[in-house]
PDB file of C-alpha atoms in Angstrom:
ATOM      1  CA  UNK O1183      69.674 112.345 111.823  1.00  0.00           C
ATOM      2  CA  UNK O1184      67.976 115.343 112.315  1.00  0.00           C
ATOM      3  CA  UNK O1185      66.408 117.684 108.888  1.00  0.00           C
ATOM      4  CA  UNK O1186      69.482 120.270 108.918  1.00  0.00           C
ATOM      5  CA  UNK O1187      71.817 117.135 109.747  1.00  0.00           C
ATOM      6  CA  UNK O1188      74.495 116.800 112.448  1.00  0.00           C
ATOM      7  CA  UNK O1189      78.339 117.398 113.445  1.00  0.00           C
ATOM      8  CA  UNK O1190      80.742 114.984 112.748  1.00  0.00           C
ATOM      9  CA  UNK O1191      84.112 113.403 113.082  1.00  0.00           C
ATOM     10  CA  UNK O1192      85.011 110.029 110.909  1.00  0.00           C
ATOM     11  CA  UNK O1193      87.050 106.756 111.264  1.00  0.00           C
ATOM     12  CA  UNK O1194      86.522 103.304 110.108  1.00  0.00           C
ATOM     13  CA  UNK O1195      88.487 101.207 107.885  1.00  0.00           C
ATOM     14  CA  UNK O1196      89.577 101.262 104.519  1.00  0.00           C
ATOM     15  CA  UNK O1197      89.450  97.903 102.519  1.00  0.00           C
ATOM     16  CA  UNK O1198      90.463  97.277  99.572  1.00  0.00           C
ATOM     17  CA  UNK O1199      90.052  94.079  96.527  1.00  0.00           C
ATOM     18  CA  UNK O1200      90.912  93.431  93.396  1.00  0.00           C
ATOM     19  CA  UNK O1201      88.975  94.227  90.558  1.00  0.00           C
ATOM     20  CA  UNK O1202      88.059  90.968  88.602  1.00  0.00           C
ATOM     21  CA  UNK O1203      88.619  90.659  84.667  1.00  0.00           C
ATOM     22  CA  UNK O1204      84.480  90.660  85.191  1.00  0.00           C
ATOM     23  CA  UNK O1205      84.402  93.549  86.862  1.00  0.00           C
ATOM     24  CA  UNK O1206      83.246  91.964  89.880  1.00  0.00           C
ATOM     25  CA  UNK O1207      84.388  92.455  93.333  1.00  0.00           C
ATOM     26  CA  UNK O1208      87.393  90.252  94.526  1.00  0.00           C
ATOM     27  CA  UNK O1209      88.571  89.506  98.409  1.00  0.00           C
ATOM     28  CA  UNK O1210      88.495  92.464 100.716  1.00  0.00           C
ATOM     29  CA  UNK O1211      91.245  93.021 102.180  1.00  0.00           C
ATOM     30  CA  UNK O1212      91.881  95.892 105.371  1.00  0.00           C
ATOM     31  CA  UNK O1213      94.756  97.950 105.133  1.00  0.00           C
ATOM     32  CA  UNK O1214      95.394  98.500 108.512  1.00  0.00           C
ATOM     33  CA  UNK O1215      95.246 101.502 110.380  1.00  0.00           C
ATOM     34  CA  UNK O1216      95.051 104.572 108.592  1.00  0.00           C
ATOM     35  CA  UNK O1217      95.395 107.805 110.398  1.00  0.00           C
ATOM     36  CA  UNK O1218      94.497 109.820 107.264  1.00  0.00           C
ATOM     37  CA  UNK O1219      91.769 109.835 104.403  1.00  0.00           C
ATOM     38  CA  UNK O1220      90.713 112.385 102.321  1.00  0.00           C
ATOM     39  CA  UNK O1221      88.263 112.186  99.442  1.00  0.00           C
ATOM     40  CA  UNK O1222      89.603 114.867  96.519  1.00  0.00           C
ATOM     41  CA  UNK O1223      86.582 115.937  94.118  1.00  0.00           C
ATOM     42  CA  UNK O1224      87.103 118.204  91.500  1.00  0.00           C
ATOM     43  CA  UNK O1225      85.542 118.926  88.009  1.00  0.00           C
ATOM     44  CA  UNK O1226      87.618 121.053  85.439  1.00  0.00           C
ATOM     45  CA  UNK O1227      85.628 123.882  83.352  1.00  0.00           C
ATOM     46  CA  UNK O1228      85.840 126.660  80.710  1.00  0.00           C
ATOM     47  CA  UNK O1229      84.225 129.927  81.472  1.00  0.00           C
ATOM     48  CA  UNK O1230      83.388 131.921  78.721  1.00  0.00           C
ATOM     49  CA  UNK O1231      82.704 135.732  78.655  1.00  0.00           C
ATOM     50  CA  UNK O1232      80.610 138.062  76.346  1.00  0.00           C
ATOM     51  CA  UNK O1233      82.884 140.212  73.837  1.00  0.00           C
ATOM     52  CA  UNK O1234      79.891 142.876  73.221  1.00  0.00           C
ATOM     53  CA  UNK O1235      79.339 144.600  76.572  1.00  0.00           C
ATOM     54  CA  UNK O1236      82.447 146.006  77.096  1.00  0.00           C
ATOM     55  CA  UNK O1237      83.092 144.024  80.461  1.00  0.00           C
ATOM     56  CA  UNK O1238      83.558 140.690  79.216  1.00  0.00           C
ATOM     57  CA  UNK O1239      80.336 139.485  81.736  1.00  0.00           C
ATOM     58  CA  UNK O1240      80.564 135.547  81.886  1.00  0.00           C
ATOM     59  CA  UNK O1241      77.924 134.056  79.639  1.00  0.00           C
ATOM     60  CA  UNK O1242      78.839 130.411  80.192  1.00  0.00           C
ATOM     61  CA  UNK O1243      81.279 127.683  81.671  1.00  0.00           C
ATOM     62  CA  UNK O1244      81.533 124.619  80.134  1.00  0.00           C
ATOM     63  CA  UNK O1245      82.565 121.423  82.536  1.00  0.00           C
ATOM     64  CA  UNK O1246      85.407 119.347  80.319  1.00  0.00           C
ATOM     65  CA  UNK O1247      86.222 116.706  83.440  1.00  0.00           C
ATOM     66  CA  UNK O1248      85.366 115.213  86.422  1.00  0.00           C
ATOM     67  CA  UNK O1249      88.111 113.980  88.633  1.00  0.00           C
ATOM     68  CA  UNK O1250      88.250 112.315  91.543  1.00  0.00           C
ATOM     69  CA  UNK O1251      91.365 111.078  93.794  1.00  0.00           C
ATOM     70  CA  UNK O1252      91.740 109.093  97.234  1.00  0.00           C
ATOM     71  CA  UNK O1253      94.629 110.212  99.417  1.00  0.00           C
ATOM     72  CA  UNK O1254      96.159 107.809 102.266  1.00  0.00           C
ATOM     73  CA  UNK O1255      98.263 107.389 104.712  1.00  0.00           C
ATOM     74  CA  UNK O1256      99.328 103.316 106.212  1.00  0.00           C
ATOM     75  CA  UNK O1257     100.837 102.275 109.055  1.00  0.00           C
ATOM     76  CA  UNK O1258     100.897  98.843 108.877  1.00  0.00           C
ATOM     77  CA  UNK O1259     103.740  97.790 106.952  1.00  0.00           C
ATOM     78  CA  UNK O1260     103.183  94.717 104.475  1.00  0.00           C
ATOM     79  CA  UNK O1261     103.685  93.040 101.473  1.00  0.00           C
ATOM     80  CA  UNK O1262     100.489  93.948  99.996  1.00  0.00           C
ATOM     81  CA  UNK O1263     100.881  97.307 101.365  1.00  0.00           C
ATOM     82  CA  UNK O1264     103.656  97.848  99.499  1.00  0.00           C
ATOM     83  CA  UNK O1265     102.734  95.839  96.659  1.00  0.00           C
ATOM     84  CA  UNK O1266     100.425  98.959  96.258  1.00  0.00           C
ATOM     85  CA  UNK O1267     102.841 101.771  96.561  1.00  0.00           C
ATOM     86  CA  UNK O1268     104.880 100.112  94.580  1.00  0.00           C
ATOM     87  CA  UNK O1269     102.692  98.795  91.384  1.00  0.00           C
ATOM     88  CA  UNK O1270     103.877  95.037  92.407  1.00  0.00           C
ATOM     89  CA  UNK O1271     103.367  91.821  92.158  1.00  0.00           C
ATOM     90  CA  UNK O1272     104.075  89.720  95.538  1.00  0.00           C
ATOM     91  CA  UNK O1273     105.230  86.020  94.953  1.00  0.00           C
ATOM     92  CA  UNK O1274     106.918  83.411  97.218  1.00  0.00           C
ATOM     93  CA  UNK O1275     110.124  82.262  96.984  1.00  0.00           C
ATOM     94  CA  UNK O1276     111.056  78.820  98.587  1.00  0.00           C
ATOM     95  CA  UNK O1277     113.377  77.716 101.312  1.00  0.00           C
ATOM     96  CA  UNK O1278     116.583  76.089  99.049  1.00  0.00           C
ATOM     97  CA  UNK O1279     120.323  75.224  99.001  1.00  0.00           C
ATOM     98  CA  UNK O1280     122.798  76.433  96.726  1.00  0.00           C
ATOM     99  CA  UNK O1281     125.805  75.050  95.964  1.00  0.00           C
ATOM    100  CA  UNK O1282     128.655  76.889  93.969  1.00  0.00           C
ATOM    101  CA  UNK O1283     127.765  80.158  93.823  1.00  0.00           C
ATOM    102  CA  UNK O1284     131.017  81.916  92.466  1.00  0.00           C
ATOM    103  CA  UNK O1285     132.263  84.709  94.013  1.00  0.00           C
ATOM    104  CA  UNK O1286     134.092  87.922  92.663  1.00  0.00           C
ATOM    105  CA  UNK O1287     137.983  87.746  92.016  1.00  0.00           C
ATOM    106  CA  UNK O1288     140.631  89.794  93.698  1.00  0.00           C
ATOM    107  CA  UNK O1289     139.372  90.158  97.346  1.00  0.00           C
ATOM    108  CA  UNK O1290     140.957  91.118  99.793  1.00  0.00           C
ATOM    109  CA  UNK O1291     141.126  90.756 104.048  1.00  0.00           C
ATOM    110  CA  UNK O1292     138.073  93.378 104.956  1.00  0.00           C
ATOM    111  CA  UNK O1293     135.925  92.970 101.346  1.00  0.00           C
ATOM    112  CA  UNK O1294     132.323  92.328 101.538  1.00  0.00           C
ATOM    113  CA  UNK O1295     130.183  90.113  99.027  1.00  0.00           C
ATOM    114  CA  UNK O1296     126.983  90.033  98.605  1.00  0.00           C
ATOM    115  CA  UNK O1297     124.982  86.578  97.805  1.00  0.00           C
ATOM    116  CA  UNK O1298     122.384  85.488  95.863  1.00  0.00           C
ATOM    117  CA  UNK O1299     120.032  84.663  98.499  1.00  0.00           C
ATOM    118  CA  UNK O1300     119.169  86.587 101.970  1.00  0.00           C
ATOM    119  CA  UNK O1301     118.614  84.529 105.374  1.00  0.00           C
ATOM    120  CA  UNK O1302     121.447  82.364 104.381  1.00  0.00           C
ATOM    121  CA  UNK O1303     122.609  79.646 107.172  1.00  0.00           C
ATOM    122  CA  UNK O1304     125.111  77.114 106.391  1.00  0.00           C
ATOM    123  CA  UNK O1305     127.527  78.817 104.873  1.00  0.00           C
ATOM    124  CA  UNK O1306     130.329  77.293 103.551  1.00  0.00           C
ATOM    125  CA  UNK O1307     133.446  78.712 101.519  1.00  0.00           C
ATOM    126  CA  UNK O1308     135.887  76.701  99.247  1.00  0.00           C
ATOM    127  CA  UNK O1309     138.614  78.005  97.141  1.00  0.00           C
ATOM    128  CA  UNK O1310     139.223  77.320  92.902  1.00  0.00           C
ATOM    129  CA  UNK O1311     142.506  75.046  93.444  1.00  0.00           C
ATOM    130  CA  UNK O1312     142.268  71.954  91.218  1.00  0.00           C
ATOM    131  CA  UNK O1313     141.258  69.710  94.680  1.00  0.00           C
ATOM    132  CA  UNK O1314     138.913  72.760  96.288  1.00  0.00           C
ATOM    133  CA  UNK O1315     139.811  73.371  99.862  1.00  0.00           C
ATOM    134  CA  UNK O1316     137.779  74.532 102.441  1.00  0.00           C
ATOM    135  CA  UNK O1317     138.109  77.475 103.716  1.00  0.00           C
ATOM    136  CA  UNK O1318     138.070  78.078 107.895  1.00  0.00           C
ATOM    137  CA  UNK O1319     134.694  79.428 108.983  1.00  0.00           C
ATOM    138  CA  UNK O1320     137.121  81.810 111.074  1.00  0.00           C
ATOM    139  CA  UNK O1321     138.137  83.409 107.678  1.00  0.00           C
ATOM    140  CA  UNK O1322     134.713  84.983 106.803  1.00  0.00           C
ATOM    141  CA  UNK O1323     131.307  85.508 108.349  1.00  0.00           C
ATOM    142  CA  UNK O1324     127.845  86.662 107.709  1.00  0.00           C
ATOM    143  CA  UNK O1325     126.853  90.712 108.565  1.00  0.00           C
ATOM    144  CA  UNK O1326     124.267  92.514 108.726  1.00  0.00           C
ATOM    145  CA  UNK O1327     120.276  91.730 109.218  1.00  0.00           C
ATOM    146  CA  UNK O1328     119.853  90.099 106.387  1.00  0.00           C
ATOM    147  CA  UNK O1329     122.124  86.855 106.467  1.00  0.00           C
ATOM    148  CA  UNK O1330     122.978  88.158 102.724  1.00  0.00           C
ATOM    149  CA  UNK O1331     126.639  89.487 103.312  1.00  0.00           C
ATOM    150  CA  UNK O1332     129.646  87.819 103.834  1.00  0.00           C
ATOM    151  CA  UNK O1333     132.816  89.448 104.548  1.00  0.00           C
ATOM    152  CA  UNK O1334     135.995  87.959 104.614  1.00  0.00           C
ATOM    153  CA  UNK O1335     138.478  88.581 107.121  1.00  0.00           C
ATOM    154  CA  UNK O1336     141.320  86.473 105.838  1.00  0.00           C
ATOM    155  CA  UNK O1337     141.970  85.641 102.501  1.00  0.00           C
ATOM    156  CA  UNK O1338     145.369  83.360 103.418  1.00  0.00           C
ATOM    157  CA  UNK O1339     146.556  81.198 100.262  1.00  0.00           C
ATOM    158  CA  UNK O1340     143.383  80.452  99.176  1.00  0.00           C
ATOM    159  CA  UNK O1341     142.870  80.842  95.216  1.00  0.00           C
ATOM    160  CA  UNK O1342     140.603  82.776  93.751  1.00  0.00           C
ATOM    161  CA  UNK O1343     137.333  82.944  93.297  1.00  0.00           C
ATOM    162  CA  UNK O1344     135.569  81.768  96.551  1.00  0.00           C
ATOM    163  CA  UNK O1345     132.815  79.236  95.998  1.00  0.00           C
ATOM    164  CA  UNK O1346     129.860  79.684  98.416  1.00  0.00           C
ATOM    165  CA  UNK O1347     127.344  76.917  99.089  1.00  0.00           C
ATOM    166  CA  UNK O1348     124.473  77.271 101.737  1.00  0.00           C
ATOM    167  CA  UNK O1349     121.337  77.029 102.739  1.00  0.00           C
ATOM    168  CA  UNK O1350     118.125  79.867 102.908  1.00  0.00           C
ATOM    169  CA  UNK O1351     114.912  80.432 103.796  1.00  0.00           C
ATOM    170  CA  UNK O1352     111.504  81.239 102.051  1.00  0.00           C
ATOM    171  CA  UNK O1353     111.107  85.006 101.121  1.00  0.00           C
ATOM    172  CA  UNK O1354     108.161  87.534  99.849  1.00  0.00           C
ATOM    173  CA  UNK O1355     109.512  88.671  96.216  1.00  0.00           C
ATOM    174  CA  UNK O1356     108.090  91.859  96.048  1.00  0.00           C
ATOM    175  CA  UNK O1357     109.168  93.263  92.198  1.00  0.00           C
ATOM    176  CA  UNK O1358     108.707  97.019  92.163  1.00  0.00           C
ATOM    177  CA  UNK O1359     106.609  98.234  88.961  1.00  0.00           C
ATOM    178  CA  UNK O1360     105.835  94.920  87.813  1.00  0.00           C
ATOM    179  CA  UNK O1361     101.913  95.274  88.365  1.00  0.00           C
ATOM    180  CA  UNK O1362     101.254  98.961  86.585  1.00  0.00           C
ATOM    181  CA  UNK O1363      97.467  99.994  85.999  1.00  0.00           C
ATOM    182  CA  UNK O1364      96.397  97.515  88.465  1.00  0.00           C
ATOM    183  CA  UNK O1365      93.060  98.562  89.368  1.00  0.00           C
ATOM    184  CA  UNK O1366      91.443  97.973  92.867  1.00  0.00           C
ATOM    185  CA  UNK O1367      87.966  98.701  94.763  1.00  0.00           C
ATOM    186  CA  UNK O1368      88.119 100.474  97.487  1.00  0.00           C
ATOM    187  CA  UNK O1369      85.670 100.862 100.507  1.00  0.00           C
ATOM    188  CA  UNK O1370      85.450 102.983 103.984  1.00  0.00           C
ATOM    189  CA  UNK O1371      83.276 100.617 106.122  1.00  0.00           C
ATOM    190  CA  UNK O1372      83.170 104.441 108.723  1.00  0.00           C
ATOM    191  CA  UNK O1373      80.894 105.819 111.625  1.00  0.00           C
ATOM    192  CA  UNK O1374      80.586 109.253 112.441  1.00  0.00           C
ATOM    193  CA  UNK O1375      81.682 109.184 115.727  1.00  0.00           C
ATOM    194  CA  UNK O1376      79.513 112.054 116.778  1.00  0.00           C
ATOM    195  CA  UNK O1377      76.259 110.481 116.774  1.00  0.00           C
ATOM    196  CA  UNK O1378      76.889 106.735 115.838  1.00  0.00           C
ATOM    197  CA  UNK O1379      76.116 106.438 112.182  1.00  0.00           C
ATOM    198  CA  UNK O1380      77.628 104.655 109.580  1.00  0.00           C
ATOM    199  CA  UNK O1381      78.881 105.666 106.382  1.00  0.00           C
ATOM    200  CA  UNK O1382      80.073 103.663 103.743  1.00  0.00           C
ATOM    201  CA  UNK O1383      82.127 104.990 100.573  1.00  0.00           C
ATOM    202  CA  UNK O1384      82.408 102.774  97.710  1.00  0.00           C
ATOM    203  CA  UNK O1385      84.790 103.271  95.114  1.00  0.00           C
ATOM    204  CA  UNK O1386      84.450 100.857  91.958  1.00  0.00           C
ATOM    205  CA  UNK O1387      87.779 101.317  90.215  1.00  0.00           C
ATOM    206  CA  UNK O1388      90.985 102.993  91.632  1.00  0.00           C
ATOM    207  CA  UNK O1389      94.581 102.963  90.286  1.00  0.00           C
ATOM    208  CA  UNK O1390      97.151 103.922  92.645  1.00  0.00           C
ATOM    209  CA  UNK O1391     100.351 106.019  92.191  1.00  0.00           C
ATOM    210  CA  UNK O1392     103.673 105.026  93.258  1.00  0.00           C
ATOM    211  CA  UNK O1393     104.852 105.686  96.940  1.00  0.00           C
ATOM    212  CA  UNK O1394     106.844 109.408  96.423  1.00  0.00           C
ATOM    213  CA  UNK O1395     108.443 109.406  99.488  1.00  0.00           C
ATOM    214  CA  UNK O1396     109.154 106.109 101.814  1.00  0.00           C
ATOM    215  CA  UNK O1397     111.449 106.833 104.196  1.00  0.00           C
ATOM    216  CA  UNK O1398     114.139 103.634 104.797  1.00  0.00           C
ATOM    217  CA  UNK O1399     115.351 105.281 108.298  1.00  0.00           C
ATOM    218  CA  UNK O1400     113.315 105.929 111.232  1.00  0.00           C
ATOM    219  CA  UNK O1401     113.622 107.845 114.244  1.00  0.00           C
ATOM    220  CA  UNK O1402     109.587 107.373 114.915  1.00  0.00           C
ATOM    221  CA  UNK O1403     106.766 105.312 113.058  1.00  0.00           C
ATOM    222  CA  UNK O1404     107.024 105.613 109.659  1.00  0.00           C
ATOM    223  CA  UNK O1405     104.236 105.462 106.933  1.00  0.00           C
ATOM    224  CA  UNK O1406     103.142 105.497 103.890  1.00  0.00           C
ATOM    225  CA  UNK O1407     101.764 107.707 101.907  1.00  0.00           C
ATOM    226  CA  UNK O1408      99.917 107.013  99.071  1.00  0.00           C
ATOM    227  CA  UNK O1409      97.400 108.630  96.454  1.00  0.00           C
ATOM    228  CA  UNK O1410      94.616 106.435  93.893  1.00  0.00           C
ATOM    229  CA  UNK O1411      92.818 108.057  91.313  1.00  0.00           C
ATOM    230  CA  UNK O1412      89.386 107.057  91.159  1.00  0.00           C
ATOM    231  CA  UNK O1413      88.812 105.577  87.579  1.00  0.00           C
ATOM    232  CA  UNK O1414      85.430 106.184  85.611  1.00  0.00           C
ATOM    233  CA  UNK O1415      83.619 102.492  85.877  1.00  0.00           C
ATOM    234  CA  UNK O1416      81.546 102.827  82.591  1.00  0.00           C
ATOM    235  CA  UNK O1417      79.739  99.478  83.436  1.00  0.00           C
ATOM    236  CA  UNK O1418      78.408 100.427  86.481  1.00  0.00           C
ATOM    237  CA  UNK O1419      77.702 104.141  85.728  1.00  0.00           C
ATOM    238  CA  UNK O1420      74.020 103.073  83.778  1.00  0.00           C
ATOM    239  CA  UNK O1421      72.932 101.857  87.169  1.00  0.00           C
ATOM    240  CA  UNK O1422      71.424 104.695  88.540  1.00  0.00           C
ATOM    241  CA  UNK O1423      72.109 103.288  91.836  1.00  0.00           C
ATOM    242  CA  UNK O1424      75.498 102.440  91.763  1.00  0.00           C
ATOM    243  CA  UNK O1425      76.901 105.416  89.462  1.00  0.00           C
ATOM    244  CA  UNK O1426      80.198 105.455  87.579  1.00  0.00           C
ATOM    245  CA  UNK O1427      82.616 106.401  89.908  1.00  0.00           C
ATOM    246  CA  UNK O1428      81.441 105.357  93.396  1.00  0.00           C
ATOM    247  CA  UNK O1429      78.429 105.732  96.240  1.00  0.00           C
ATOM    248  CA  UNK O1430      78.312 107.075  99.705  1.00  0.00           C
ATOM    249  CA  UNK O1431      75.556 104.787 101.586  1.00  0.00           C
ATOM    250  CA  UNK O1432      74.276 105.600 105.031  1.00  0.00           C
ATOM    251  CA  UNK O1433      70.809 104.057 106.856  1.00  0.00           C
ATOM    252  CA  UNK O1434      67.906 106.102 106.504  1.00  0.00           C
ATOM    253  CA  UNK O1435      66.317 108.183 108.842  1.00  0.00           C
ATOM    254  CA  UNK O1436      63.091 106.468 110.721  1.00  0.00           C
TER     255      UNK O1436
END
C-alpha cells in the first residue's frame, strides 16, 4: 500500500463466538452471507461558549461518550441466526409419542385444533365414551406445513372431547428473549477487493438488539436485519494493543 493509501471496496465474512465467563474467545461461528456491514462510530460532547465577548465564541467541548454500533444484514436463515435477533436460547427437543392429549369441547364439522407437538405422524383420534372408540381417520386430518393441525371434518356421535395420540419428530426450540445481554465477539475476516489486502475488524464484546422487522411472507429473499452495540471490554482496554472496544489489523507494508 502505497504512502497516501489506495481505493477500496470490502467483503469478507463476519464471524461471530461467544464470549466466555473468562472473557476468552469461544467457537467462531460464520454467519453466512451478509450483503451489508457498516461500522457506526460516534462520540457524544458538550461544547461550551464564552459569556464575556458578546458572541458566545466556543472555548471548549467536553467528550461525555464514546459509542460504537455494528449494523447487519443475514441471509442465511438459522437457528443461531435467529437465536441472535431474537435474544434466544436454541435447545433440542426429541423425537416422542404422546398418548392422550385432550382436545377442546364443543367442536364442530370444519373446526381446527391445534396440538402439542408439530411434525406429528400417526395420528390417531378416540372419543370420551366410557369404552373410547376410535374415531375413522376419514373424520379428521392433518393441514398445513407443519403436521401441527388437525381439523375435523365429521364429528358423527362421537362424545366429547377428542383424545389425540401420535407420534413426532425432533425440533430446534428456539425461545424468543430467553438469552438477554448475551454478549458475543465479533470479527470481519475482509479483503479490499481493490488491491488484495486483508483487513480484519475485531470486536471484543457486542450485545445485539432484537430483530425490528422480520418479515414472515415473502415475495423475494428475505433477511434479517440486525444491529449490536459494541460493549466497552475494560479487561482488554489496558492492553495497548488490543484496546477496549476492538482493533482493525491489516499486514504491513514491505
Amino acid at each position: 500500500m502505497s504512502g497516501t493509501g489506495s481505493l477500496f471496496s470490502l467483503q469478507g465474512y463476519i464471524r461471530s463466538a461467544d464470549v466466555q465467563p473468562d472473557g476468552k474467545i469461544g467457537k467462531l461461528r460464520w454467519l453466512g452471507n451478509v450483503p451489508e456491514a457498516t461500522l457506526e462510530l460516534s462520540t457524544n460532547s458538550t461544547d461550551k461558549t464564552d459569556s464575556f465577548s458578546g458572541k458566545r465564541l466556543q472555548l471548549g467541548r467536553l467528550d461525555t461518550g464514546t459509542t460504537a454500533a455494528l449494523n447487519l444484514t443475514l441471509d442465511y436463515w438459522s437457528s443461531a441466526n435467529l437465536a441472535l435477533g431474537f435474544q434466544a436460547t436454541v435447545a433440542d427437543i426429541a423425537a416422542a409419542t404422546v398418548t392422550g392429549e385432550v382436545f377442546p369441547t364443543g367442536l364442530v364439522a370444519g373446526d381446527q385444533v391445534r396440538l402439542d407437538h408439530p411434525f406429528a405422524s400417526a395420528l390417531v383420534l378416540t372419543d370420551s365414551a366410557t369404552t373410547p372408540a376410535t374415531v375413522p381417520a376419514a373424520n379428521y386430518g392433518l393441514v398445513g406445513h407443519s403436521q401441527s393441525v388437525v381439523e375435523l371434518k365429521n364429528i358423527g356421535t362421537f362424545q366429547q372431547p377428542f383424545k389425540a395420540a401420535y407420534s413426532y419428530e425432533g425440533v430446534e426450540n428456539t425461545v424468543l428473549f430467553s438469552a438477554p445481554g448475551k454478549v458475543q465477539f465479533l470479527q470481519f475476516d475482509g479483503i479490499n477487493t481493490e488491491t488484495g489486502d486483508a483487513v480484519i475488524l475485531e470486536l471484543w464484546r457486542a450485545r445485539f438488539a432484537p430483530v425490528q422487522s422480520l418479515g414472515l411472507i415473502n415475495q423475494e429473499y428475505g433477511n434479517l436485519a440486525l444491529s449490536a452495540a459494541i460493549l466497552f471490554d475494560s479487561a482488554r482496554a489496558s492492553d495497548p494493543v488490543l484496546g477496549g472496544f476492538g482493533r482493525l489489523l491489516q499486514k504491513k507494508a514491505a
